[in-house]
Amino acid sequence: MVTKLEKNLNQSFSGPILFNYVWWILNQAYGQGFHRLYFLARDGYLLREIAQRFCQRFQLPIECRYFYCSRASLRTPSYCLIGKEAEDLLLQGGYQVTLQSLLQRADLDEVQQRQVCVDSKIDQTDPGRLLSRVEQKNICEALKNSKIFRRCINEKSQAAYNNAIGYLRQEGMLDQQNVVLVDSGWTGSMQRSMRQLLQSAGFSGHLIGFYFGMYAAPKDPADGTYFAWYFNHTGATADKIPFCNNLFECMLSAPHGMTTGYCHEAGKYVPVLLPAPTGEDYRRIIQQIQDILDYCEARLHQISFHEFQPVDMRRDTRRRIWRYMAHPTNSEAAHWGKFLFCDDITEGYHLMLASPDQLNRLKSYSIPARIVRRMLCRPTQNVMPELLWPYGTIAFLPRWKQWWYRLNIYVWEWLRYTLC
């Protein structure tokens, strides 16, 4: 059953923000003469649905293609091409890092995991225990020195390479002078992996990416051009402080599972997907998509495509982000908090975005606690997981307590973005 709150949030927050973003994407593409856009799974699913409605309404000569991929499906076949960078990608941090999750990122089976741990002299007694930053650093260094680990990575990568290149070629990427990607954004790693694969197959064109936001600068000019709508790595800190990319990705939830790789069936290359969401999770995603598309359909009949006003639309986006992402009500946090999220490329776990059960973790978000934790930085058997949406968890507190925790997060984020 659709609640009034659910529909209101999708049409007062998610809908307007995504509508503005897609309008910017198409305005940029039309102005630069791009005739094909690749919307990357899964964040691109809803964005493509909105974009297609724009193109139909305004007769735009732009083809909107959906491209099945994930960090895992693009990185795995590229590992054999990029040397040490492969280890750096596999051994990155995350919200819930365990020995098991680190080994699963390389798609190692149980036998290979045991071999790697013996070769690395790593204790495999409790592989599912959360690691402290020090423990993670030590384990990652040991894995980087393991010849068996490197060999396994290379073998898995080479086995995945031909099917990945086949899918890229089938989707027409190798035939384009300009390959234009659309995604949510953040670090640019998907575009970089795409460039590495395409280049290895003889691609000599140029990659262009349209993103909602970019926290990091492009790693290499060879990776192409990155355009960001709302913020980039040099943008205003005030735009990044209230923004939660985890919540944004939940707003873009797709009704299918993650792409794990590609295979060749019946004469064509097809994506291999994890199971789709089920039950109430699936219903929530489908309802969110429908509400947002309903909003967009109505709005499209109230505008002209050339009425695009970037300054006013960014101001509107900023206002909605501060209101709903940084200052949600209890009921709003309860609704969005039910969405499941995983930041790991394996999707080996899913966590609720926010819930009252997470309130005990808020104490670790005070600035004194953060400073002490970073100074001590000791291994521990009781690692406190990071919150996926701190502002959402704060909303479950009494109102008179909320301001203190928000202030601590504001100040910490400001320090992080201005000093780091």
CSV table of C-alpha atoms in Angstrom, one decimal:
chain,number,residue,atom,x,y,z
A,1,MET,CA,0.0,0.0,0.0
A,2,VAL,CA,1.4,3.4,-1.0
A,3,THR,CA,1.5,5.9,1.8
A,4,LYS,CA,0.9,9.6,1.5
A,5,LEU,CA,4.4,10.3,2.9
A,6,GLU,CA,6.1,7.9,0.4
A,7,LYS,CA,4.4,9.6,-2.6
A,8,ASN,CA,5.1,13.1,-1.2
A,9,LEU,CA,8.8,12.4,-0.7
A,10,ASN,CA,9.2,11.0,-4.2
A,11,GLN,CA,7.5,14.0,-5.8
A,12,SER,CA,8.8,16.7,-3.5
A,13,PHE,CA,12.4,15.6,-3.2
A,14,SER,CA,13.6,12.8,-5.4
A,15,GLY,CA,11.6,13.8,-8.4
A,16,PRO,CA,12.6,17.4,-8.7
A,17,ILE,CA,16.3,16.7,-8.0
A,18,LEU,CA,16.5,13.9,-10.6
A,19,PHE,CA,14.5,16.0,-13.1
A,20,ASN,CA,16.9,18.9,-12.8
A,21,TYR,CA,19.9,16.6,-13.2
A,22,VAL,CA,18.6,14.8,-16.3
A,23,TRP,CA,17.5,18.2,-17.9
A,24,TRP,CA,21.2,19.3,-17.4
A,25,ILE,CA,22.5,16.1,-18.9
A,26,LEU,CA,20.4,16.4,-22.0
A,27,ASN,CA,21.0,20.2,-22.3
A,28,GLN,CA,24.7,19.5,-22.3
A,29,ALA,CA,24.5,16.5,-24.7
A,30,TYR,CA,22.2,18.4,-27.2
A,31,GLY,CA,24.4,21.5,-27.1
A,32,GLN,CA,27.6,19.5,-27.8
A,33,GLY,CA,26.0,17.4,-30.5
A,34,PHE,CA,26.1,14.0,-28.8
A,35,HIS,CA,23.6,11.6,-30.2
A,36,ARG,CA,24.0,8.6,-28.0
A,37,LEU,CA,24.2,8.4,-24.2
A,38,TYR,CA,25.1,5.2,-22.2
A,39,PHE,CA,23.3,5.2,-18.9
A,40,LEU,CA,25.4,2.9,-16.6
A,41,ALA,CA,23.6,0.3,-14.4
A,42,ARG,CA,22.2,0.5,-11.9
A,43,ASP,CA,22.2,4.1,-11.0
A,44,GLY,CA,21.4,4.9,-14.6
A,45,TYR,CA,18.2,2.9,-14.8
A,46,LEU,CA,15.8,5.6,-13.5
A,47,LEU,CA,17.9,8.4,-15.1
A,48,ARG,CA,17.4,6.8,-18.5
A,49,GLU,CA,13.7,6.4,-18.0
A,50,ILE,CA,13.4,10.1,-17.3
A,51,ALA,CA,15.7,11.0,-20.2
A,52,GLN,CA,13.7,8.9,-22.6
A,53,ARG,CA,10.6,10.9,-21.6
A,54,PHE,CA,12.4,14.1,-22.2
A,55,CYS,CA,13.6,13.0,-25.7
A,56,GLN,CA,10.1,11.8,-26.6
A,57,ARG,CA,8.4,15.0,-25.4
A,58,PHE,CA,10.8,17.4,-27.1
A,59,GLN,CA,11.8,15.3,-30.1
A,60,LEU,CA,15.5,15.3,-29.1
A,61,PRO,CA,17.8,13.4,-31.5
A,62,ILE,CA,19.5,11.5,-28.7
A,63,GLU,CA,19.6,7.8,-28.2
A,64,CYS,CA,19.5,6.7,-24.6
A,65,ARG,CA,21.0,3.3,-24.1
A,66,TYR,CA,21.1,1.3,-20.9
A,67,PHE,CA,24.5,-0.3,-20.3
A,68,TYR,CA,24.7,-3.2,-17.8
A,69,CYS,CA,27.8,-3.0,-15.7
A,70,SER,CA,29.2,-2.5,-12.2
A,71,ARG,CA,32.5,-1.7,-10.6
A,72,ALA,CA,33.1,-5.5,-10.4
A,73,SER,CA,32.1,-6.3,-14.0
A,74,LEU,CA,34.4,-3.6,-15.4
A,75,ARG,CA,37.3,-3.9,-13.0
A,76,THR,CA,37.7,-7.7,-13.0
A,77,PRO,CA,38.6,-8.0,-16.7
A,78,SER,CA,40.8,-4.9,-16.4
A,79,TYR,CA,43.0,-6.2,-13.6
A,80,CYS,CA,45.3,-8.1,-15.9
A,81,LEU,CA,46.0,-4.8,-17.7
A,82,ILE,CA,46.8,-2.4,-14.9
A,83,GLY,CA,49.3,-4.1,-12.6
A,84,LYS,CA,49.6,-2.7,-9.1
A,85,GLU,CA,46.5,-0.6,-9.5
A,86,ALA,CA,44.5,-3.8,-9.4
A,87,GLU,CA,45.6,-4.5,-5.9
A,88,ASP,CA,44.9,-1.0,-4.8
A,89,LEU,CA,41.3,-1.2,-6.1
A,90,LEU,CA,40.7,-4.6,-4.6
A,91,LEU,CA,42.0,-3.6,-1.2
A,92,GLN,CA,40.2,-0.3,-0.7
A,93,GLY,CA,38.4,0.6,2.5
A,94,GLY,CA,34.7,0.5,3.0
A,95,TYR,CA,31.9,0.7,5.6
A,96,GLN,CA,32.2,-3.0,6.7
A,97,VAL,CA,35.6,-4.4,5.8
A,98,THR,CA,36.4,-8.0,6.8
A,99,LEU,CA,39.1,-10.5,5.8
A,100,GLN,CA,36.3,-12.4,4.0
A,101,SER,CA,35.1,-9.3,2.1
A,102,LEU,CA,38.6,-8.5,0.9
A,103,LEU,CA,39.2,-12.0,-0.4
A,104,GLN,CA,35.7,-12.2,-2.0
A,105,ARG,CA,36.4,-9.0,-4.0
A,106,ALA,CA,38.9,-11.1,-6.0
A,107,ASP,CA,36.2,-13.8,-6.5
A,108,LEU,CA,38.4,-16.4,-4.7
A,109,ASP,CA,36.8,-19.7,-3.8
A,110,GLU,CA,37.3,-21.3,-0.4
A,111,VAL,CA,40.4,-23.3,-1.5
A,112,GLN,CA,42.0,-20.2,-3.0
A,113,GLN,CA,41.2,-18.2,0.1
A,114,ARG,CA,43.0,-20.7,2.3
A,115,GLN,CA,46.0,-20.8,0.0
A,116,VAL,CA,46.3,-17.0,-0.1
A,117,CYS,CA,46.0,-16.8,3.7
A,118,VAL,CA,48.7,-19.4,4.2
A,119,ASP,CA,51.0,-17.7,1.7
A,120,SER,CA,50.3,-14.3,3.4
A,121,LYS,CA,50.6,-15.7,6.9
A,122,ILE,CA,47.1,-14.3,7.7
A,123,ASP,CA,45.0,-15.8,10.5
A,124,GLN,CA,41.7,-17.0,9.0
A,125,THR,CA,40.1,-18.0,12.4
A,126,ASP,CA,37.4,-15.3,12.2
A,127,PRO,CA,37.2,-14.1,8.6
A,128,GLY,CA,33.8,-12.3,9.1
A,129,ARG,CA,35.0,-10.0,12.0
A,130,LEU,CA,35.1,-6.3,11.2
A,131,LEU,CA,38.6,-5.0,10.9
A,132,SER,CA,40.0,-1.8,12.4
A,133,ARG,CA,41.9,0.5,10.2
A,134,VAL,CA,45.2,-0.8,11.5
A,135,GLU,CA,44.2,-4.4,11.0
A,136,GLN,CA,43.0,-3.7,7.5
A,137,LYS,CA,46.2,-1.9,6.6
A,138,ASN,CA,48.3,-4.8,7.8
A,139,ILE,CA,46.3,-7.5,6.1
A,140,CYS,CA,46.3,-5.5,2.8
A,141,GLU,CA,50.1,-5.2,2.9
A,142,ALA,CA,50.3,-9.0,3.5
A,143,LEU,CA,48.0,-9.7,0.5
A,144,LYS,CA,50.0,-7.3,-1.8
A,145,ASN,CA,53.1,-9.4,-1.0
A,146,SER,CA,51.4,-12.7,-1.8
A,147,LYS,CA,52.3,-14.2,-5.2
A,148,ILE,CA,49.3,-16.6,-5.0
A,149,PHE,CA,47.0,-13.6,-4.5
A,150,ARG,CA,48.4,-11.8,-7.6
A,151,ARG,CA,48.3,-15.0,-9.6
A,152,CYS,CA,44.6,-15.6,-8.7
A,153,ILE,CA,43.7,-12.0,-9.6
A,154,ASN,CA,45.4,-12.3,-13.0
A,155,GLU,CA,43.7,-15.7,-13.8
A,156,LYS,CA,40.2,-14.4,-12.9
A,157,SER,CA,40.8,-11.3,-14.9
A,158,GLN,CA,42.0,-13.0,-18.1
A,159,ALA,CA,39.0,-15.4,-17.9
A,160,ALA,CA,36.6,-12.4,-17.8
A,161,TYR,CA,38.3,-10.3,-20.4
A,162,ASN,CA,37.0,-11.6,-23.7
A,163,ASN,CA,33.4,-11.6,-22.7
A,164,ALA,CA,33.7,-8.0,-21.4
A,165,ILE,CA,35.3,-6.8,-24.6
A,166,GLY,CA,32.6,-8.6,-26.6
A,167,TYR,CA,29.8,-6.8,-24.7
A,168,LEU,CA,31.5,-3.4,-25.1
A,169,ARG,CA,31.9,-4.1,-28.9
A,170,GLN,CA,28.3,-5.4,-29.2
A,171,GLU,CA,26.9,-2.3,-27.5
A,172,GLY,CA,28.7,-0.1,-30.1
A,173,MET,CA,31.3,1.6,-27.9
A,174,LEU,CA,34.3,0.7,-30.1
A,175,ASP,CA,32.5,2.3,-33.1
A,176,GLN,CA,32.1,5.7,-31.5
A,177,GLN,CA,34.4,8.7,-31.7
A,178,ASN,CA,32.9,10.0,-28.5
A,179,VAL,CA,31.5,7.6,-25.9
A,180,VAL,CA,29.3,9.5,-23.5
A,181,LEU,CA,28.5,7.9,-20.1
A,182,VAL,CA,25.9,8.9,-17.5
A,183,ASP,CA,26.1,7.9,-13.9
A,184,SER,CA,25.8,9.2,-10.3
A,185,GLY,CA,29.5,9.9,-10.0
A,186,TRP,CA,31.8,10.3,-6.9
A,187,THR,CA,35.3,9.1,-7.9
A,188,GLY,CA,35.4,8.5,-11.6
A,189,SER,CA,36.6,4.9,-11.3
A,190,MET,CA,33.9,3.4,-13.6
A,191,GLN,CA,34.9,5.7,-16.5
A,192,ARG,CA,38.6,4.9,-15.8
A,193,SER,CA,37.9,1.2,-16.0
A,194,MET,CA,35.9,1.6,-19.1
A,195,ARG,CA,38.7,3.6,-20.8
A,196,GLN,CA,41.3,0.9,-19.8
A,197,LEU,CA,39.2,-1.9,-21.4
A,198,LEU,CA,38.3,0.1,-24.5
A,199,GLN,CA,41.8,1.2,-25.1
A,200,SER,CA,43.1,-2.4,-24.8
A,201,ALA,CA,40.7,-3.3,-27.6
A,202,GLY,CA,41.9,-0.6,-29.9
A,203,PHE,CA,39.6,2.3,-29.1
A,204,SER,CA,41.1,5.6,-30.0
A,205,GLY,CA,38.2,7.9,-29.3
A,206,HIS,CA,37.3,10.1,-26.3
A,207,LEU,CA,35.3,9.3,-23.2
A,208,ILE,CA,32.9,11.9,-21.7
A,209,GLY,CA,31.1,11.4,-18.4
A,210,PHE,CA,28.1,13.3,-17.0
A,211,TYR,CA,27.8,13.0,-13.3
A,212,PHE,CA,25.7,14.4,-10.5
A,213,GLY,CA,28.8,15.0,-8.3
A,214,MET,CA,32.5,14.3,-8.2
A,215,TYR,CA,34.4,14.1,-4.9
A,216,ALA,CA,37.8,13.4,-6.6
A,217,ALA,CA,39.8,14.9,-9.4
A,218,PRO,CA,40.2,12.8,-12.5
A,219,LYS,CA,43.1,10.4,-12.0
A,220,ASP,CA,44.5,10.6,-15.5
A,221,PRO,CA,43.7,12.9,-18.5
A,222,ALA,CA,43.6,9.8,-20.7
A,223,ASP,CA,40.4,8.8,-18.9
A,224,GLY,CA,38.5,11.5,-20.7
A,225,THR,CA,36.4,14.4,-19.7
A,226,TYR,CA,34.3,14.6,-16.6
A,227,PHE,CA,31.3,17.0,-16.2
A,228,ALA,CA,29.5,17.4,-12.9
A,229,TRP,CA,26.1,19.0,-12.3
A,230,TYR,CA,25.9,19.7,-8.6
A,231,PHE,CA,29.5,19.7,-7.2
A,232,ASN,CA,33.0,18.6,-8.2
A,233,HIS,CA,36.3,18.2,-6.2
A,234,THR,CA,36.9,22.0,-6.3
A,235,GLY,CA,33.2,22.9,-5.7
A,236,ALA,CA,31.7,24.6,-2.7
A,237,THR,CA,32.1,22.7,0.6
A,238,ALA,CA,28.7,23.8,1.7
A,239,ASP,CA,27.2,21.7,-1.1
A,240,LYS,CA,29.0,18.6,0.0
A,241,ILE,CA,28.4,18.8,3.8
A,242,PRO,CA,24.6,18.0,3.7
A,243,PHE,CA,24.9,15.6,0.7
A,244,CYS,CA,24.7,11.8,1.3
A,245,ASN,CA,25.7,9.8,-1.8
A,246,ASN,CA,24.4,6.6,-0.2
A,247,LEU,CA,20.9,8.1,0.0
A,248,PHE,CA,21.2,9.4,-3.5
A,249,GLU,CA,22.0,5.9,-4.8
A,250,CYS,CA,19.0,4.5,-3.0
A,251,MET,CA,16.9,7.1,-4.8
A,252,LEU,CA,18.2,5.6,-8.0
A,253,SER,CA,17.5,2.0,-7.1
A,254,ALA,CA,16.8,-0.3,-10.0
A,255,PRO,CA,14.5,-3.4,-10.1
A,256,HIS,CA,17.3,-5.8,-11.1
A,257,GLY,CA,20.4,-7.2,-9.5
A,258,MET,CA,24.0,-6.2,-9.8
A,259,THR,CA,25.9,-7.1,-12.9
A,260,THR,CA,28.7,-9.5,-11.9
A,261,GLY,CA,30.1,-10.1,-15.4
A,262,TYR,CA,29.2,-11.2,-18.9
A,263,CYS,CA,28.7,-14.4,-20.8
A,264,HIS,CA,28.1,-15.5,-24.4
A,265,GLU,CA,24.8,-17.1,-25.1
A,266,ALA,CA,22.9,-17.9,-28.3
A,267,GLY,CA,25.2,-15.8,-30.4
A,268,LYS,CA,25.2,-12.7,-28.2
A,269,TYR,CA,26.9,-11.3,-25.1
A,270,VAL,CA,24.6,-10.9,-22.1
A,271,PRO,CA,25.1,-9.5,-18.6
A,272,VAL,CA,25.2,-11.9,-15.6
A,273,LEU,CA,23.1,-10.5,-12.8
A,274,LEU,CA,22.7,-11.2,-9.1
A,275,PRO,CA,19.1,-11.9,-8.0
A,276,ALA,CA,16.7,-8.9,-8.2
A,277,PRO,CA,15.2,-7.5,-5.0
A,278,THR,CA,12.1,-9.3,-3.7
A,279,GLY,CA,9.1,-8.7,-1.5
A,280,GLU,CA,8.7,-5.3,0.2
A,281,ASP,CA,12.1,-4.1,-1.0
A,282,TYR,CA,11.1,-4.7,-4.6
A,283,ARG,CA,7.7,-3.0,-4.0
A,284,ARG,CA,9.4,0.0,-2.5
A,285,ILE,CA,11.7,0.4,-5.5
A,286,ILE,CA,8.9,0.0,-8.1
A,287,GLN,CA,6.7,2.5,-6.3
A,288,GLN,CA,9.6,5.0,-6.0
A,289,ILE,CA,10.3,4.7,-9.8
A,290,GLN,CA,6.6,5.1,-10.7
A,291,ASP,CA,6.1,8.2,-8.4
A,292,ILE,CA,9.2,9.9,-9.8
A,293,LEU,CA,8.2,9.2,-13.4
A,294,ASP,CA,4.7,10.5,-12.7
A,295,TYR,CA,6.2,13.7,-11.4
A,296,CYS,CA,8.4,14.0,-14.4
A,297,GLU,CA,5.6,13.3,-16.9
A,298,ALA,CA,3.5,16.1,-15.3
A,299,ARG,CA,6.5,18.5,-15.2
A,300,LEU,CA,7.4,17.9,-18.8
A,301,HIS,CA,4.1,19.4,-20.0
A,302,GLN,CA,4.8,22.6,-18.0
A,303,ILE,CA,8.2,23.5,-19.5
A,304,SER,CA,10.0,24.1,-22.8
A,305,PHE,CA,13.3,22.3,-23.2
A,306,HIS,CA,15.2,25.6,-23.8
A,307,GLU,CA,13.9,27.2,-20.6
A,308,PHE,CA,16.8,25.5,-18.8
A,309,GLN,CA,18.1,27.8,-16.0
A,310,PRO,CA,21.2,26.2,-14.3
A,311,VAL,CA,21.6,28.8,-11.6
A,312,ASP,CA,17.9,28.6,-10.4
A,313,MET,CA,17.8,24.8,-10.7
A,314,ARG,CA,21.0,24.4,-8.7
A,315,ARG,CA,19.6,26.7,-6.1
A,316,ASP,CA,16.4,24.6,-6.0
A,317,THR,CA,18.4,21.4,-5.8
A,318,ARG,CA,20.6,22.8,-2.9
A,319,ARG,CA,17.5,23.8,-0.9
A,320,ARG,CA,15.9,20.4,-1.2
A,321,ILE,CA,19.1,18.6,-0.3
A,322,TRP,CA,19.6,20.7,2.9
A,323,ARG,CA,15.9,20.1,3.8
A,324,TYR,CA,15.5,16.4,3.1
A,325,MET,CA,19.1,14.9,3.3
A,326,ALA,CA,20.4,16.9,6.2
A,327,HIS,CA,17.2,17.7,8.1
A,328,PRO,CA,14.8,14.8,7.6
A,329,THR,CA,11.9,14.3,9.9
A,330,ASN,CA,11.6,11.1,12.0
A,331,SER,CA,9.0,9.7,9.5
A,332,GLU,CA,11.1,10.6,6.5
A,333,ALA,CA,14.2,9.0,7.9
A,334,ALA,CA,12.1,5.9,8.8
A,335,HIS,CA,10.9,5.7,5.1
A,336,TRP,CA,14.3,6.1,3.4
A,337,GLY,CA,16.1,4.2,6.2
A,338,LYS,CA,14.4,1.0,5.1
A,339,PHE,CA,16.3,1.0,1.7
A,340,LEU,CA,19.1,-1.5,1.7
A,341,PHE,CA,22.6,-0.4,0.7
A,342,CYS,CA,26.0,-1.9,0.2
A,343,ASP,CA,29.2,-0.1,-0.7
A,344,ASP,CA,31.3,-3.2,-1.4
A,345,ILE,CA,31.8,-4.3,-5.0
A,346,THR,CA,30.7,-7.8,-4.1
A,347,GLU,CA,27.4,-6.8,-2.6
A,348,GLY,CA,28.2,-9.4,0.0
A,349,TYR,CA,26.0,-7.7,2.6
A,350,HIS,CA,23.1,-5.2,2.7
A,351,LEU,CA,22.4,-2.7,5.5
A,352,MET,CA,19.5,-0.5,6.2
A,353,LEU,CA,20.3,3.1,5.4
A,354,ALA,CA,19.2,4.4,8.8
A,355,SER,CA,17.3,3.0,11.8
A,356,PRO,CA,16.8,3.7,15.6
A,357,ASP,CA,19.0,0.7,16.2
A,358,GLN,CA,22.0,2.7,15.0
A,359,LEU,CA,21.6,5.5,17.6
A,360,ASN,CA,24.3,4.0,19.8
A,361,ARG,CA,26.9,4.7,17.1
A,362,LEU,CA,26.2,8.5,17.1
A,363,LYS,CA,28.6,9.1,20.1
A,364,SER,CA,31.5,8.1,17.8
A,365,TYR,CA,30.5,11.0,15.5
A,366,SER,CA,31.4,13.7,18.1
A,367,ILE,CA,34.5,15.6,17.1
A,368,PRO,CA,36.4,14.7,20.4
A,369,ALA,CA,35.6,11.0,19.9
A,370,ARG,CA,36.8,11.1,16.3
A,371,ILE,CA,40.1,12.8,17.3
A,372,VAL,CA,40.8,10.3,20.0
A,373,ARG,CA,40.0,7.3,17.7
A,374,ARG,CA,42.3,8.6,15.0
A,375,MET,CA,45.1,9.3,17.5
A,376,LEU,CA,44.9,5.9,19.1
A,377,CYS,CA,44.1,3.9,16.0
A,378,ARG,CA,44.5,0.6,17.7
A,379,PRO,CA,43.3,-2.8,16.6
A,380,THR,CA,40.2,-3.9,18.4
A,381,GLN,CA,37.8,-6.7,18.5
A,382,ASN,CA,34.8,-4.3,18.7
A,383,VAL,CA,35.0,-2.1,15.6
A,384,MET,CA,32.1,0.3,15.3
A,385,PRO,CA,30.7,0.3,11.7
A,386,GLU,CA,30.3,3.7,10.0
A,387,LEU,CA,26.7,5.0,9.6
A,388,LEU,CA,25.5,5.0,6.0
A,389,TRP,CA,23.3,8.1,6.5
A,390,PRO,CA,24.2,9.9,9.7
A,391,TYR,CA,21.6,12.7,9.3
A,392,GLY,CA,19.0,10.0,9.0
A,393,THR,CA,20.0,8.3,12.2
A,394,ILE,CA,20.0,11.7,14.0
A,395,ALA,CA,16.4,12.2,13.0
A,396,PHE,CA,15.4,9.4,15.4
A,397,LEU,CA,16.7,11.4,18.4
A,398,PRO,CA,14.5,13.9,20.4
A,399,ARG,CA,14.6,17.2,18.6
A,400,TRP,CA,16.5,18.9,21.4
A,401,LYS,CA,19.4,16.5,20.9
A,402,GLN,CA,19.6,16.6,17.1
A,403,TRP,CA,21.3,20.0,16.8
A,404,TRP,CA,24.4,18.9,18.7
A,405,TYR,CA,25.1,15.9,16.5
A,406,ARG,CA,24.4,17.8,13.3
A,407,LEU,CA,26.8,20.5,14.4
A,408,ASN,CA,29.5,18.0,15.0
A,409,ILE,CA,29.0,16.5,11.6
A,410,TYR,CA,28.9,19.9,9.9
A,411,VAL,CA,32.1,21.0,11.5
A,412,TRP,CA,33.9,17.6,10.9
A,413,GLU,CA,32.9,17.6,7.2
A,414,TRP,CA,33.9,21.2,6.8
A,415,LEU,CA,37.4,20.4,8.2
A,416,ARG,CA,37.7,17.2,6.1
A,417,TYR,CA,36.9,19.0,2.8
A,418,THR,CA,38.9,22.2,3.5
A,419,LEU,CA,42.0,20.7,5.2
A,420,CYS,CA,42.4,17.3,3.4
